[in-house]
mmCIF file with all atom_site columns, C-alpha atoms in Angstrom:
data_model
loop_
_atom_site.group_PDB
_atom_site.id
_atom_site.type_symbol
_atom_site.label_atom_id
_atom_site.label_alt_id
_atom_site.label_comp_id
_atom_site.label_asym_id
_atom_site.label_entity_id
_atom_site.label_seq_id
_atom_site.pdbx_PDB_ins_code
_atom_site.Cartn_x
_atom_site.Cartn_y
_atom_site.Cartn_z
_atom_site.occupancy
_atom_site.B_iso_or_equiv
_atom_site.pdbx_formal_charge
_atom_site.auth_seq_id
_atom_site.auth_comp_id
_atom_site.auth_asym_id
_atom_site.auth_atom_id
_atom_site.pdbx_PDB_model_num
ATOM 1  C CA . MET A 1 1  ? -7.152  5.391  13.308 1.00 0.00 ? 1  MET A CA 1
ATOM 2  C CA . ARG A 1 2  ? -4.645  4.518  10.408 1.00 0.00 ? 2  ARG A CA 1
ATOM 3  C CA . LEU A 1 3  ? -5.661  5.399  6.500  1.00 0.00 ? 3  LEU A CA 1
ATOM 4  C CA . GLN A 1 4  ? -4.003  2.365  4.541  1.00 0.00 ? 4  GLN A CA 1
ATOM 5  C CA . VAL A 1 5  ? -3.536  2.644  -0.159 1.00 0.00 ? 5  VAL A CA 1
ATOM 6  C CA . ASN A 1 6  ? -3.095  -0.405 -1.805 1.00 0.00 ? 6  ASN A CA 1
ATOM 7  C CA . ASP A 1 7  ? -1.952  1.021  -4.817 1.00 0.00 ? 7  ASP A CA 1
ATOM 8  C CA . SER A 1 8  ? 0.933   -1.681 -6.279 1.00 0.00 ? 8  SER A CA 1
ATOM 9  C CA . GLY A 1 9  ? -0.030  -5.231 -4.756 1.00 0.00 ? 9  GLY A CA 1
ATOM 10 C CA . ALA A 1 10 ? 1.302   -3.988 -0.830 1.00 0.00 ? 10 ALA A CA 1
ATOM 11 C CA . TRP A 1 11 ? -0.722  -1.849 1.591  1.00 0.00 ? 11 TRP A CA 1
ATOM 12 C CA . ARG A 1 12 ? 1.335   1.176  2.710  1.00 0.00 ? 12 ARG A CA 1
ATOM 13 C CA . ASN A 1 13 ? 0.569   3.731  5.669  1.00 0.00 ? 13 ASN A CA 1
ATOM 14 C CA . VAL A 1 14 ? -0.411  7.244  4.832  1.00 0.00 ? 14 VAL A CA 1
ATOM 15 C CA . ILE A 1 15 ? -1.592  8.835  7.966  1.00 0.00 ? 15 ILE A CA 1
ATOM 16 C CA . ASP A 1 16 ? -3.016  7.757  11.603 1.00 0.00 ? 16 ASP A CA 1
ATOM 17 C CA . PHE A 1 17 ? -5.435  10.291 12.747 1.00 0.00 ? 17 PHE A CA 1
ATOM 18 C CA . SER A 1 18 ? -8.235  10.088 15.357 1.00 0.00 ? 18 SER A CA 1
ATOM 19 C CA . ALA A 1 19 ? -11.307 8.937  15.936 1.00 0.00 ? 19 ALA A CA 1
ATOM 20 C CA . ALA A 1 20 ? -12.949 11.348 15.674 1.00 0.00 ? 20 ALA A CA 1
ATOM 21 C CA . ASP A 1 21 ? -11.854 13.346 12.791 1.00 0.00 ? 21 ASP A CA 1
ATOM 22 C CA . THR A 1 22 ? -12.343 9.690  10.800 1.00 0.00 ? 22 THR A CA 1
ATOM 23 C CA . GLY A 1 23 ? -15.563 11.559 8.124  1.00 0.00 ? 23 GLY A CA 1
ATOM 24 C CA . PRO A 1 24 ? -12.951 14.016 7.204  1.00 0.00 ? 24 PRO A CA 1
ATOM 25 C CA . VAL A 1 25 ? -10.168 12.585 6.545  1.00 0.00 ? 25 VAL A CA 1
ATOM 26 C CA . LEU A 1 26 ? -12.160 9.339  4.905  1.00 0.00 ? 26 LEU A CA 1
ATOM 27 C CA . ASN A 1 27 ? -14.195 12.282 2.415  1.00 0.00 ? 27 ASN A CA 1
ATOM 28 C CA . ALA A 1 28 ? -10.433 13.009 1.171  1.00 0.00 ? 28 ALA A CA 1
ATOM 29 C CA . ALA A 1 29 ? -9.110  10.338 1.418  1.00 0.00 ? 29 ALA A CA 1
ATOM 30 C CA . ALA A 1 30 ? -11.954 9.270  -1.429 1.00 0.00 ? 30 ALA A CA 1
ATOM 31 C CA . VAL A 1 31 ? -11.329 12.500 -3.569 1.00 0.00 ? 31 VAL A CA 1
ATOM 32 C CA . LEU A 1 32 ? -7.659  11.965 -3.482 1.00 0.00 ? 32 LEU A CA 1
ATOM 33 C CA . ALA A 1 33 ? -7.876  8.021  -4.365 1.00 0.00 ? 33 ALA A CA 1
ATOM 34 C CA . GLU A 1 34 ? -10.808 8.667  -7.718 1.00 0.00 ? 34 GLU A CA 1
ATOM 35 C CA . ALA A 1 35 ? -8.428  11.926 -8.834 1.00 0.00 ? 35 ALA A CA 1
ATOM 36 C CA . GLY A 1 36 ? -5.055  9.907  -8.291 1.00 0.00 ? 36 GLY A CA 1
ATOM 37 C CA . GLY A 1 37 ? -7.398  6.500  -9.796 1.00 0.00 ? 37 GLY A CA 1
ATOM 38 C CA . VAL A 1 38 ? -6.229  4.359  -6.712 1.00 0.00 ? 38 VAL A CA 1
ATOM 39 C CA . LYS A 1 39 ? -7.050  0.677  -6.846 1.00 0.00 ? 39 LYS A CA 1
ATOM 40 C CA . ASN A 1 40 ? -8.403  0.955  -3.474 1.00 0.00 ? 40 ASN A CA 1
ATOM 41 C CA . MET A 1 41 ? -8.153  2.392  0.589  1.00 0.00 ? 41 MET A CA 1
ATOM 42 C CA . ARG A 1 42 ? -8.425  0.968  4.273  1.00 0.00 ? 42 ARG A CA 1
ATOM 43 C CA . VAL A 1 43 ? -9.139  1.923  7.554  1.00 0.00 ? 43 VAL A CA 1
ATOM 44 C CA . LEU A 1 44 ? -7.502  0.356  10.638 1.00 0.00 ? 44 LEU A CA 1
ATOM 45 C CA . ASP A 1 45 ? -8.373  0.475  14.125 1.00 0.00 ? 45 ASP A CA 1
ATOM 46 C CA . HIS A 1 46 ? -5.713  -1.015 16.189 1.00 0.00 ? 46 HIS A CA 1
ATOM 47 C CA . ASP A 1 47 ? -5.307  -3.429 13.268 1.00 0.00 ? 47 ASP A CA 1
ATOM 48 C CA . ILE A 1 48 ? -8.832  -3.988 12.803 1.00 0.00 ? 48 ILE A CA 1
ATOM 49 C CA . VAL A 1 49 ? -9.726  -4.093 9.429  1.00 0.00 ? 49 VAL A CA 1
ATOM 50 C CA . VAL A 1 50 ? -12.781 -1.582 10.378 1.00 0.00 ? 50 VAL A CA 1
ATOM 51 C CA . GLY A 1 51 ? -13.435 -0.258 6.400  1.00 0.00 ? 51 GLY A CA 1
ATOM 52 C CA . TYR A 1 52 ? -12.748 -0.025 2.112  1.00 0.00 ? 52 TYR A CA 1
ATOM 53 C CA . CYS A 1 53 ? -12.785 2.338  -0.556 1.00 0.00 ? 53 CYS A CA 1
ATOM 54 C CA . GLU A 1 54 ? -12.592 0.977  -3.299 1.00 0.00 ? 54 GLU A CA 1
ATOM 55 C CA . LYS A 1 55 ? -12.953 1.753  -7.329 1.00 0.00 ? 55 LYS A CA 1
ATOM 56 C CA . PRO A 1 56 ? -15.133 2.207  -9.351 1.00 0.00 ? 56 PRO A CA 1
ATOM 57 C CA . ALA A 1 57 ? -17.388 4.116  -7.034 1.00 0.00 ? 57 ALA A CA 1
ATOM 58 C CA . TYR A 1 58 ? -14.817 5.272  -4.390 1.00 0.00 ? 58 TYR A CA 1
ATOM 59 C CA . GLN A 1 59 ? -17.516 5.104  -1.548 1.00 0.00 ? 59 GLN A CA 1
ATOM 60 C CA . TRP A 1 60 ? -17.116 4.022  1.956  1.00 0.00 ? 60 TRP A CA 1
ATOM 61 C CA . GLU A 1 61 ? -18.221 0.891  3.396  1.00 0.00 ? 61 GLU A CA 1
ATOM 62 C CA . HIS A 1 62 ? -17.918 -1.127 6.257  1.00 0.00 ? 62 HIS A CA 1
ATOM 63 C CA . ALA A 1 63 ? -15.317 -4.170 6.698  1.00 0.00 ? 63 ALA A CA 1
ATOM 64 C CA . GLY A 1 64 ? -17.272 -7.806 7.703  1.00 0.00 ? 64 GLY A CA 1
#
């Protein structure tokens, strides 16, 4: 799994993590994104986008 952030027009890797750690990683990422005013984030599983989080709600949604 990989967390990416887009705060200046390009996706950047933040952290690679185990699927077992998805909940805590995404919860922490949403809090940090809101505090920092990040535009959007996404999570990938083997280069496939499986979720995203955007301002202003900063809630994780399933990609689809």
